[in-house]
Short mmCIF file of N, CA and C in Angstrom, two decimals:
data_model
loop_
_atom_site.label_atom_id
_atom_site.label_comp_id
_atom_site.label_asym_id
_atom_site.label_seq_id
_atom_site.Cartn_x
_atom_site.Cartn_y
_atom_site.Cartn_z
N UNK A 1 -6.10 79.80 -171.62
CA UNK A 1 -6.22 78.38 -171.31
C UNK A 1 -6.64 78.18 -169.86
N UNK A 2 -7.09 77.21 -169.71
CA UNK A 2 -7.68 76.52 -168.53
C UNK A 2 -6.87 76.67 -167.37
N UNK A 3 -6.54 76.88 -165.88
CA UNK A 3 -5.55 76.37 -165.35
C UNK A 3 -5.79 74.64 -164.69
N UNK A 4 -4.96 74.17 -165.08
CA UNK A 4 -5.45 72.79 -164.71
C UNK A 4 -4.76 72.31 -163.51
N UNK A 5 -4.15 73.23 -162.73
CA UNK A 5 -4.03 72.83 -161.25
C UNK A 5 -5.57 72.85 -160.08
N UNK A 6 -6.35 73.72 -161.01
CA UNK A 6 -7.38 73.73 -159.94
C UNK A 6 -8.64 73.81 -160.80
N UNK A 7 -9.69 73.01 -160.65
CA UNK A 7 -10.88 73.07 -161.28
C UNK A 7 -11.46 74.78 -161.19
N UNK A 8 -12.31 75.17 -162.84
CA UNK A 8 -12.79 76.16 -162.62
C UNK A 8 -13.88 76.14 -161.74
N UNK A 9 -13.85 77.44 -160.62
CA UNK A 9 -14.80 77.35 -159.90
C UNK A 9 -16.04 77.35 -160.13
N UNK A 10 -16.85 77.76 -161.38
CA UNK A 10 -18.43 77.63 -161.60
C UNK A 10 -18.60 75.97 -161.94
N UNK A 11 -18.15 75.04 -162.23
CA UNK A 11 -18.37 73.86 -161.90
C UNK A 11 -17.96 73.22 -160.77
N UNK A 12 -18.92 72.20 -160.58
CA UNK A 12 -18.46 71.55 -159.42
C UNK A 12 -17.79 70.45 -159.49
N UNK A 13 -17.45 69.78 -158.25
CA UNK A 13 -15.88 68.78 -158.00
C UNK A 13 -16.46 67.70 -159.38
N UNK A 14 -15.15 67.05 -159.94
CA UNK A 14 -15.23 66.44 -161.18
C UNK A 14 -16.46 64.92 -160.26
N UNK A 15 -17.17 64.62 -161.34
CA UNK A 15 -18.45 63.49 -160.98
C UNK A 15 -17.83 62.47 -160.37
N UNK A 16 -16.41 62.10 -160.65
CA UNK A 16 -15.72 60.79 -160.50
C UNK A 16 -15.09 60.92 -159.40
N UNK A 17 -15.28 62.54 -158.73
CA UNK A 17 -14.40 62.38 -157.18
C UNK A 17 -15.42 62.14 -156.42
N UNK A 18 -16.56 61.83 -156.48
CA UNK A 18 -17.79 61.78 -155.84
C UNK A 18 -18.10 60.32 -155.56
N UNK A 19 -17.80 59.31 -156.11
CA UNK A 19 -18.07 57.86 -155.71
C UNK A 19 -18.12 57.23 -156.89
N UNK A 20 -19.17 56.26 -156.77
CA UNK A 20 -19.52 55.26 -157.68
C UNK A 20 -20.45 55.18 -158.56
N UNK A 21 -21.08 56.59 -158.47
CA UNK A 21 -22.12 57.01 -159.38
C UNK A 21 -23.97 56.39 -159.09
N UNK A 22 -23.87 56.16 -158.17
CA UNK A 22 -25.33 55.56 -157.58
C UNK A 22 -25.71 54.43 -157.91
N UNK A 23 -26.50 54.00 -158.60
CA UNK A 23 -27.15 52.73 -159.36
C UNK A 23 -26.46 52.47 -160.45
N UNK A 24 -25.60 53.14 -160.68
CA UNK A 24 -24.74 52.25 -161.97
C UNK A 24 -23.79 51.43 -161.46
N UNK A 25 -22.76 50.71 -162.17
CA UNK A 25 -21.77 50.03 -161.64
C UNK A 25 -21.03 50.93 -162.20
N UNK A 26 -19.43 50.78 -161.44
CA UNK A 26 -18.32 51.47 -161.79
C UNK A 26 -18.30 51.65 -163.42
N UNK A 27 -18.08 50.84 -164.08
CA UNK A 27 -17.48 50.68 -165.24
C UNK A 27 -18.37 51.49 -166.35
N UNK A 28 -20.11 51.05 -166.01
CA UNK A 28 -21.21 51.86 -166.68
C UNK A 28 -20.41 53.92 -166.22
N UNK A 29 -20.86 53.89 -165.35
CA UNK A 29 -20.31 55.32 -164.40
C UNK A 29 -18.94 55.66 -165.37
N UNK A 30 -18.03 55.35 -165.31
CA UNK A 30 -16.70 55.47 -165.93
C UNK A 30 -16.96 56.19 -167.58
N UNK A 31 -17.80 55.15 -168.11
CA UNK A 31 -17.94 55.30 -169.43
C UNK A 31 -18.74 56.58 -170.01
N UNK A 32 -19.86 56.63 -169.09
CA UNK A 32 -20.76 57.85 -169.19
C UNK A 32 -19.83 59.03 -168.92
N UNK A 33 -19.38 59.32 -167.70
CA UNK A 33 -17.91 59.94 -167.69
C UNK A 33 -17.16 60.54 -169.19
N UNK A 34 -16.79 59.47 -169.40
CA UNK A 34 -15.41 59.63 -170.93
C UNK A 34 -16.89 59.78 -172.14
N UNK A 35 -17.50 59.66 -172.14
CA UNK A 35 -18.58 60.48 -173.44
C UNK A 35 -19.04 61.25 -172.73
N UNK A 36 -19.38 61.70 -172.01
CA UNK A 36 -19.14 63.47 -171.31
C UNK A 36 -18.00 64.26 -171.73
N UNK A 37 -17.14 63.45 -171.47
CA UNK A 37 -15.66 64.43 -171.52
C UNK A 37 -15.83 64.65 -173.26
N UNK A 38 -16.03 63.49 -173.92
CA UNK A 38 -15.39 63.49 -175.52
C UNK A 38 -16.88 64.49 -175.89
N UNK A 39 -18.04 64.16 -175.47
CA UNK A 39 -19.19 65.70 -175.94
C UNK A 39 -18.41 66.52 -176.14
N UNK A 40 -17.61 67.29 -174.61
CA UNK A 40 -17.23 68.39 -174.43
C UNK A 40 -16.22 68.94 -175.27
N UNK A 41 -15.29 67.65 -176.08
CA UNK A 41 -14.51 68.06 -176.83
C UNK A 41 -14.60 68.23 -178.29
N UNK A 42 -15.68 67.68 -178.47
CA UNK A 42 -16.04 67.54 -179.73
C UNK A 42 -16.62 69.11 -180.09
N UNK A 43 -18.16 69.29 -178.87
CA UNK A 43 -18.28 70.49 -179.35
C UNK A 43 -17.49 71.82 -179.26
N UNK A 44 -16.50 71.58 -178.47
CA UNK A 44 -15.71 72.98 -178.65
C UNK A 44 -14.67 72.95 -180.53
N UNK A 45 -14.24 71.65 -180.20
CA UNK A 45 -13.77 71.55 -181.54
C UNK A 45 -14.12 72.17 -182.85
N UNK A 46 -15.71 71.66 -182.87
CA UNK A 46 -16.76 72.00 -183.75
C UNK A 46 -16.11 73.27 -184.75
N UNK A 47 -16.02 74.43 -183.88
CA UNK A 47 -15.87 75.42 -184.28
C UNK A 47 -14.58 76.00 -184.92
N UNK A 48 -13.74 75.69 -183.71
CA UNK A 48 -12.29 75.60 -184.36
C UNK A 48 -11.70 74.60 -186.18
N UNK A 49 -12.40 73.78 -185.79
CA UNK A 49 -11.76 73.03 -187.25
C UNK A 49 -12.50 73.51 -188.32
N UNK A 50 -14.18 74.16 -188.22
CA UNK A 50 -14.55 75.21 -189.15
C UNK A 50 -13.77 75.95 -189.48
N UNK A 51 -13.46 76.97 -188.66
CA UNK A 51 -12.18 77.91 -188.98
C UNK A 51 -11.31 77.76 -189.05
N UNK A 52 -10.37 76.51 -188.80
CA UNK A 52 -9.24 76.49 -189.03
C UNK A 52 -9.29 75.94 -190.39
N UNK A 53 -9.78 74.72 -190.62
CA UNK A 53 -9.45 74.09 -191.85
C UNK A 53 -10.85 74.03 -192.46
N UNK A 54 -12.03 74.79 -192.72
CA UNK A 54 -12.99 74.92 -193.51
C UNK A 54 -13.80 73.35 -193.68
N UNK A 55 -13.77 72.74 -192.71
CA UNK A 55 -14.49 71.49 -193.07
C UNK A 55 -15.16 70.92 -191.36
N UNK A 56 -15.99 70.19 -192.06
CA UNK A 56 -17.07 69.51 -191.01
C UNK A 56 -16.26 68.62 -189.79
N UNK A 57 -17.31 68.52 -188.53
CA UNK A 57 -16.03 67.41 -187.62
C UNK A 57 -15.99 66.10 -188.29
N UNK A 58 -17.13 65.91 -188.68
CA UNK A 58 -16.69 63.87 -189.07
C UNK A 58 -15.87 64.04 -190.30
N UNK A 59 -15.68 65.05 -191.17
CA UNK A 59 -14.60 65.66 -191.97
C UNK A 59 -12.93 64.96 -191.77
N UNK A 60 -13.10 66.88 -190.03
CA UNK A 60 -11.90 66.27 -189.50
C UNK A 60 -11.71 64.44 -189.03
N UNK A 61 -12.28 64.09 -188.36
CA UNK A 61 -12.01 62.79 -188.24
C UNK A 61 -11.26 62.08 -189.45
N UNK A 62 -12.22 61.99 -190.11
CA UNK A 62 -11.23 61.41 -191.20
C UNK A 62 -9.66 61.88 -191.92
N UNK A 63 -9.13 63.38 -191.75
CA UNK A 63 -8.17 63.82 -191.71
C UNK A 63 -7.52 63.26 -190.83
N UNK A 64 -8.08 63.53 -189.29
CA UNK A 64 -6.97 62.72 -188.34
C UNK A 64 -7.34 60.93 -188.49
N UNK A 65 -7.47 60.55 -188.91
CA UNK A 65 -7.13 58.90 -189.04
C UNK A 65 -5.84 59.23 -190.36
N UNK A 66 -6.35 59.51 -191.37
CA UNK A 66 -5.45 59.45 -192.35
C UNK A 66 -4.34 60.26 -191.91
N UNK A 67 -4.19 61.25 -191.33
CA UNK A 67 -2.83 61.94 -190.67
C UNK A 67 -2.06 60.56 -189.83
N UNK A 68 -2.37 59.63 -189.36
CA UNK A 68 -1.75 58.54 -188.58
C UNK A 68 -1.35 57.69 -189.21
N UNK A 69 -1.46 57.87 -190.56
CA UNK A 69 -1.29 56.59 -191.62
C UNK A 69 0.16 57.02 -192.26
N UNK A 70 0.59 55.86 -192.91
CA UNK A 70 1.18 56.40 -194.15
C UNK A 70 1.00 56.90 -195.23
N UNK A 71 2.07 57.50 -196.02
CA UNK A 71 1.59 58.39 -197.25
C UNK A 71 0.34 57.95 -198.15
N UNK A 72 0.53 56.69 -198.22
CA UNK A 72 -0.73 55.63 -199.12
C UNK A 72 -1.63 55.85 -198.73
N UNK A 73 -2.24 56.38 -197.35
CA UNK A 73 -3.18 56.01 -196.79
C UNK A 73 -3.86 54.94 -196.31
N UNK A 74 -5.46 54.62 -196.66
CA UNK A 74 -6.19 53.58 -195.97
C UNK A 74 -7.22 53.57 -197.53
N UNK A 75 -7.88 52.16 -196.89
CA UNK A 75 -8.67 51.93 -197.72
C UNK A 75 -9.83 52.16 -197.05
N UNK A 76 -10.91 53.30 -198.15
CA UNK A 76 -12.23 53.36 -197.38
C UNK A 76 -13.21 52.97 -196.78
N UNK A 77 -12.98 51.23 -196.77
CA UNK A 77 -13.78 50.51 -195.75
C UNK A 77 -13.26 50.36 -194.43
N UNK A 78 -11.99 50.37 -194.59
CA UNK A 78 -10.77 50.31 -193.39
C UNK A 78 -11.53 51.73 -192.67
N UNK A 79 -11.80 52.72 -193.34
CA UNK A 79 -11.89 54.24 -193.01
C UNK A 79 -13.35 53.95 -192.20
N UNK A 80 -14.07 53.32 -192.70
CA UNK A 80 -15.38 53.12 -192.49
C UNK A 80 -15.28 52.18 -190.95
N UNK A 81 -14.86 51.49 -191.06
CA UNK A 81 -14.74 50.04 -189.98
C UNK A 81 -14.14 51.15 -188.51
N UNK A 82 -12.63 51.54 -188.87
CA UNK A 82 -12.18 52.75 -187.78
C UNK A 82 -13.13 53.89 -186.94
N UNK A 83 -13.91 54.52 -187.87
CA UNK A 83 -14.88 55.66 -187.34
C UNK A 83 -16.13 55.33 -187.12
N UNK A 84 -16.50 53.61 -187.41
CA UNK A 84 -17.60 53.32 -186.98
C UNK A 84 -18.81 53.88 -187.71
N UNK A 85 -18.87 54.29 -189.24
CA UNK A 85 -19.46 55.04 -190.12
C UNK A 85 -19.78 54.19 -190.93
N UNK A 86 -21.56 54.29 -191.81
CA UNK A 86 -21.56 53.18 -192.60
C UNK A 86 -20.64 53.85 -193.94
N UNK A 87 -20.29 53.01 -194.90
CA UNK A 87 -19.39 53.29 -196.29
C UNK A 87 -20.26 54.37 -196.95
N UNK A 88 -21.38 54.71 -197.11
CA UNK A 88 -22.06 55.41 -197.69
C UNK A 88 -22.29 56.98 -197.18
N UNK A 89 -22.13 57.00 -196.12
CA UNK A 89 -22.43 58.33 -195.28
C UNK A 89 -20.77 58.93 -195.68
N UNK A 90 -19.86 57.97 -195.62
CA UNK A 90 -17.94 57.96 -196.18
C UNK A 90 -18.01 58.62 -196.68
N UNK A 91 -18.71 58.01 -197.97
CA UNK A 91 -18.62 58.60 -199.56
C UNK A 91 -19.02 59.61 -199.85
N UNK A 92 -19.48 60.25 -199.34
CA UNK A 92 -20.04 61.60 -199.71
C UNK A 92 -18.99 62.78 -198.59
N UNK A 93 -18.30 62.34 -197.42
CA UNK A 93 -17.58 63.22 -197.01
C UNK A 93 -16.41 62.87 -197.61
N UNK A 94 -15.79 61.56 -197.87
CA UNK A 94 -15.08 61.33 -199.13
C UNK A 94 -14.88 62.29 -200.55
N UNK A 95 -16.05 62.84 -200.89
CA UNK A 95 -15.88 63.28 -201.94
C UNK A 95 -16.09 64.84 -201.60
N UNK A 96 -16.33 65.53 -200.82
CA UNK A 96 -16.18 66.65 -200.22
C UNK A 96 -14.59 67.18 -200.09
N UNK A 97 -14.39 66.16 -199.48
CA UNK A 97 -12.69 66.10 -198.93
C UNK A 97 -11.97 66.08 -200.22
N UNK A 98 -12.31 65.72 -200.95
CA UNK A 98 -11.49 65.72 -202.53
C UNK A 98 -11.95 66.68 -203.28
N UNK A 99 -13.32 66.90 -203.12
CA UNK A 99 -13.42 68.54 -203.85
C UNK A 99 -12.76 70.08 -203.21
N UNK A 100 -12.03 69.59 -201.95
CA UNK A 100 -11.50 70.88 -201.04
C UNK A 100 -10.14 70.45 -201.24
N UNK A 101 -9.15 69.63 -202.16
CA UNK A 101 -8.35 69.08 -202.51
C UNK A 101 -7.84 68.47 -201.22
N UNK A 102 -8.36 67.79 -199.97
CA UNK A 102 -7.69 67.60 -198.73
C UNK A 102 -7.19 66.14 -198.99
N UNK A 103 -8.02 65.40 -199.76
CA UNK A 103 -7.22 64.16 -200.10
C UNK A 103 -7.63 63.47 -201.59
N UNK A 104 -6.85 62.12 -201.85
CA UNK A 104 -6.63 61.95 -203.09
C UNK A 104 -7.83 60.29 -203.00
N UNK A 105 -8.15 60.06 -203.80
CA UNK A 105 -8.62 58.89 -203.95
C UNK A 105 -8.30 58.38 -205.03
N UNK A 106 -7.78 56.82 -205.12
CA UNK A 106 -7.33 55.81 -205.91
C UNK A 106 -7.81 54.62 -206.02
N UNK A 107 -8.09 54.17 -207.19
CA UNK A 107 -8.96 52.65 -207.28
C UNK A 107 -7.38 51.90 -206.90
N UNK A 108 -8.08 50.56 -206.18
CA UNK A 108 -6.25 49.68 -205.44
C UNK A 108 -6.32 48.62 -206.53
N UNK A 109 -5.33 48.65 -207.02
CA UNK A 109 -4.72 47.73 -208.41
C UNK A 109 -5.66 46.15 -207.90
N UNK A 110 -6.15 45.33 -208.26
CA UNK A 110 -6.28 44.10 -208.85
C UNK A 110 -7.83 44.10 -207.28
N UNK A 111 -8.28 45.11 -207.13
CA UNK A 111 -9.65 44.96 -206.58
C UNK A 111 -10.59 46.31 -206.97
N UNK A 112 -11.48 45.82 -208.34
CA UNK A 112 -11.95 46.99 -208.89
C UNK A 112 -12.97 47.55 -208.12
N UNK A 113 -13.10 47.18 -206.95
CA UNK A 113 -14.50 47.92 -205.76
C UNK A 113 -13.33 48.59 -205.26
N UNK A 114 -12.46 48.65 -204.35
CA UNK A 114 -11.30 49.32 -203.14
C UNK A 114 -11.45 51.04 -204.05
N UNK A 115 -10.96 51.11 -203.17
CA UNK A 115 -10.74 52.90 -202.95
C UNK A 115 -9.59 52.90 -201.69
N UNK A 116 -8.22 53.53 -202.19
CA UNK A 116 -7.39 54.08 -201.30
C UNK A 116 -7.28 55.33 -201.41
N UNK A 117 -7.55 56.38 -199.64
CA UNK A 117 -7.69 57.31 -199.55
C UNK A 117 -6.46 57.71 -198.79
N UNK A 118 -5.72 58.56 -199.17
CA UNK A 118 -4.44 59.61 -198.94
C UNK A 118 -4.78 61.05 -198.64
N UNK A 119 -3.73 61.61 -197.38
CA UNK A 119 -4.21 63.12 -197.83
C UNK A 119 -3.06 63.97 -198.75
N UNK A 120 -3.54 65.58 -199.24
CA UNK A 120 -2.61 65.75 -199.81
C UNK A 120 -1.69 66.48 -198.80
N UNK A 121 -0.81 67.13 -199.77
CA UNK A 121 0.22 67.90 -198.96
C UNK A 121 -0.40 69.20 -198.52
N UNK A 122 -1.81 69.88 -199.10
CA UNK A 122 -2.31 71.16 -198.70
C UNK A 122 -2.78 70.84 -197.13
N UNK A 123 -3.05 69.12 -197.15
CA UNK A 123 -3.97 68.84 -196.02
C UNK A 123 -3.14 68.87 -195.07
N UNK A 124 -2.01 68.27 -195.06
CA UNK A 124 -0.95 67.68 -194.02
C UNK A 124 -0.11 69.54 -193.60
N UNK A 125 -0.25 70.40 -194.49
CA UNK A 125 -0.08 71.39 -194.30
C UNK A 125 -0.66 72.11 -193.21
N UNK A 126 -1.99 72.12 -193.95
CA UNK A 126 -3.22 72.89 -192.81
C UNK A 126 -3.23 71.82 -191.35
N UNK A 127 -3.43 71.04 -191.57
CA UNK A 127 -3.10 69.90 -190.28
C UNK A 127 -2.16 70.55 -189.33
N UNK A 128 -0.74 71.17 -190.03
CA UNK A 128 -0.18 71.40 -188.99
C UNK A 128 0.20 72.56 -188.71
N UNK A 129 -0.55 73.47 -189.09
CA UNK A 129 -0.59 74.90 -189.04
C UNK A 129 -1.60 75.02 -187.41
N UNK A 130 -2.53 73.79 -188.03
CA UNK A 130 -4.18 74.23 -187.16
C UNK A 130 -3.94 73.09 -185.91
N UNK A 131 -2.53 72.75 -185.46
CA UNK A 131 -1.79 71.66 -184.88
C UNK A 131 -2.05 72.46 -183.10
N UNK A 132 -1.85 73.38 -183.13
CA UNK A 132 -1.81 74.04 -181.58
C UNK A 132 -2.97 74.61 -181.08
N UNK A 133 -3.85 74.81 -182.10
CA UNK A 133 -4.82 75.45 -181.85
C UNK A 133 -5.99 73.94 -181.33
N UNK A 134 -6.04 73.78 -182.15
CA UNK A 134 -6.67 72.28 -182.14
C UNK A 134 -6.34 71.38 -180.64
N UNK A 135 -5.22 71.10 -180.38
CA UNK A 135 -4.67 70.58 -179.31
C UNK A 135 -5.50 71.39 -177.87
N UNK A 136 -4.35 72.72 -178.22
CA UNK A 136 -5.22 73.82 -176.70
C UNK A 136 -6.63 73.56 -176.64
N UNK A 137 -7.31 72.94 -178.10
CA UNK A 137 -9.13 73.80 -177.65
C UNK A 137 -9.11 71.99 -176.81
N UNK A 138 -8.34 71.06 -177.36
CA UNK A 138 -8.92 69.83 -176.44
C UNK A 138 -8.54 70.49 -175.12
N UNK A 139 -7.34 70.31 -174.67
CA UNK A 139 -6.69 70.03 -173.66
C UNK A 139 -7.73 71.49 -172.80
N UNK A 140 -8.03 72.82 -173.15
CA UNK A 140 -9.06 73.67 -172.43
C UNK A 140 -10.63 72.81 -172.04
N UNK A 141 -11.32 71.95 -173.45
CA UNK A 141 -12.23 71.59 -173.02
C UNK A 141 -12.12 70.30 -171.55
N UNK A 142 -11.01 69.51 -172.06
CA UNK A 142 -10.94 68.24 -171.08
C UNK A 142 -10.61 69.29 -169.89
N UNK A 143 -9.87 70.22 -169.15
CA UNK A 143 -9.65 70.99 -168.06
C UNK A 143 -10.83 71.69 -167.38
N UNK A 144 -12.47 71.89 -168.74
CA UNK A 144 -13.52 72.49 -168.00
C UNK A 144 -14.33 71.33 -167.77
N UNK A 145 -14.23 69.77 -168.19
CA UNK A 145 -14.89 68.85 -167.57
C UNK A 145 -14.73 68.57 -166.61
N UNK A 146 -13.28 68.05 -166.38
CA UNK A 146 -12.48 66.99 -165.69
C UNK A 146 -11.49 67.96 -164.81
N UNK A 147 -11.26 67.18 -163.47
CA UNK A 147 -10.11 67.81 -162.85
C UNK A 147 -8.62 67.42 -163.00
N UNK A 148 -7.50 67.68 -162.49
CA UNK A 148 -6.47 67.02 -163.11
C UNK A 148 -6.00 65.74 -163.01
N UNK A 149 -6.55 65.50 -161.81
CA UNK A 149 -6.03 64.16 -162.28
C UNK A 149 -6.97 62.99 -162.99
N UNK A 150 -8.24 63.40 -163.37
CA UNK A 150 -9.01 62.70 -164.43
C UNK A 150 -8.28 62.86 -165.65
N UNK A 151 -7.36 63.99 -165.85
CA UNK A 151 -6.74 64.35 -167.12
C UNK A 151 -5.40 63.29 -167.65
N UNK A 152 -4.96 63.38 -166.46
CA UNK A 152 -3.66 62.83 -166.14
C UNK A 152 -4.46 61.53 -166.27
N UNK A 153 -5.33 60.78 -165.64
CA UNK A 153 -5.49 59.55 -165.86
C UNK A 153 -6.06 58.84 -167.61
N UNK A 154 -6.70 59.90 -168.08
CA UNK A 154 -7.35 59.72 -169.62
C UNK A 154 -6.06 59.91 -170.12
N UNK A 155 -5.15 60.35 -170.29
CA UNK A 155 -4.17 60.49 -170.84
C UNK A 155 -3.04 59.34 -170.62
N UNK A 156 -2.61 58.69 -169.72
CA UNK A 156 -2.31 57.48 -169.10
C UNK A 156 -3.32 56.07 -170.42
N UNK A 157 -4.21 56.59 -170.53
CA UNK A 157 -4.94 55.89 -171.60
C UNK A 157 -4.80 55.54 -172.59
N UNK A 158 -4.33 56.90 -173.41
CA UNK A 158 -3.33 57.23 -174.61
C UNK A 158 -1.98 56.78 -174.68
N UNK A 159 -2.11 55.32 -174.31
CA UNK A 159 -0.46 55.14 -174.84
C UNK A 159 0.14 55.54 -176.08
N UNK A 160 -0.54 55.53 -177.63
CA UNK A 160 0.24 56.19 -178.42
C UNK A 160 0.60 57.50 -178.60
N UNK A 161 -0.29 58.11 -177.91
CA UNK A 161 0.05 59.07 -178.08
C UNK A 161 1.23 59.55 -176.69
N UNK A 162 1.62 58.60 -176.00
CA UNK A 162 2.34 58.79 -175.01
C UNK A 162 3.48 58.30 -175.29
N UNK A 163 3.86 57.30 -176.28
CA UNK A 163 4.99 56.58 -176.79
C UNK A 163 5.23 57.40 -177.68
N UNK A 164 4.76 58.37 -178.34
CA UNK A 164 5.53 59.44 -179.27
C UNK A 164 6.12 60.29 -179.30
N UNK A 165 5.89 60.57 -177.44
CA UNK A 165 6.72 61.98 -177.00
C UNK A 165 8.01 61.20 -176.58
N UNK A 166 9.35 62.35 -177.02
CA UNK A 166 10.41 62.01 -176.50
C UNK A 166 10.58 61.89 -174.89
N UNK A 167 10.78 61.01 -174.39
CA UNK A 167 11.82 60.50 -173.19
C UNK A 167 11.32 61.83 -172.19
N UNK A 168 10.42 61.95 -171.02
CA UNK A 168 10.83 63.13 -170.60
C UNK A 168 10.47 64.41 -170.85
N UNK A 169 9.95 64.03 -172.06
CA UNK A 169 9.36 65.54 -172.62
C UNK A 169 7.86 65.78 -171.95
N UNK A 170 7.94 66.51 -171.57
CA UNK A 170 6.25 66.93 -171.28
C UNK A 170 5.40 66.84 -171.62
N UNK A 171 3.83 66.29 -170.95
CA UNK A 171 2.77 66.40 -172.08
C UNK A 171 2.20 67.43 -172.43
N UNK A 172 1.63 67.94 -173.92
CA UNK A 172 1.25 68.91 -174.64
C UNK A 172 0.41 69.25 -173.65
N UNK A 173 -0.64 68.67 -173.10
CA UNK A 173 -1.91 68.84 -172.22
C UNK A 173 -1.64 69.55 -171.16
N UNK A 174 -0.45 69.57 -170.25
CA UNK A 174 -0.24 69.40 -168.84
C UNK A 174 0.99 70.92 -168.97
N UNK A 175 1.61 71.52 -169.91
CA UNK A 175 1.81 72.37 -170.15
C UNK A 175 0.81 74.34 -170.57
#
């Protein structure tokens, strides 16, 4: 893993300790920033959720939305609206995901278009088998973008995921 007290030395100081980014305004600058960082995480991911759980990233995505849900799941336009995906591009990783048994699909009683999507228990399984590995490859990629306290501040971002750790407990990242 990364050490995230000190930037690796073949990159240089994180972009955001440098100013205001020239001709952009802060906020443009900021943003280009955080889709830099999320590139970086995505493509390291890439690979890991191949091997860990045998499926594509916009795959995983949809695992982790439905991992945040309840057992019922979501309904696939809900799924669609969340990931910013049209319903059709869904449906076909929709039905991937159900031919690898990762989740269940159900017509929703008294609306014969709906589709509610659940995962199963093989999924919520592998989910948390492939739980540390997955985590480390973020928390390594965000440590070869960003310095620490860009980390510490994107994470400050994540309130839910900051309201879930007990009281005190450390963050997964910063460990």
């Amino acid at each position: 893993m990364a050490d995230h007290d000190n930037p690796p030395a073949h990159l240089p100081e994180c972009p955001s300790a440098q100013g205001s980014g020239g001709l952009l305004p802060a906020e443009l600058h900021a943003w280009m920033l955080l889709l830099g960082a999320t590139g970086a995480v995505e493509q390291r991911l890439r690979a890991v959720v191949k091997e860990r759980l045998g499926v594509s990233h916009d795959e995983f995505l949809i695992l982790c939305l439905l991992a945040t849900q309840p057992e019922d799941g979501l309904r696939m336009t809900r799924i669609a609206e969340l990931l910013g995906r049209p319903k059709t591009r869904l449906t076909y990783q929709i039905a991937c995901l159900q031919h690898s048994d990762l989740i269940t699909r159900a017509s929703v009683c008294g609306d014969k278009r709906g589709i509610q999507v659940a995962l199963t228990e093989k999924a919520r399984r592998l989910l948390k088998e492939a739980s540390d590995a997955l985590a480390g490859t973020v928390t390594d990629a965000l440590g070869e973008f960003m310095g620490p306290a860009q980390c510490e501040a994107l994470r400050g971002l994540l309130p839910d995921l900051v309201a879930e750790r007990p009281a005190g407990a450390p963050h997964p990242a910063s460990t």
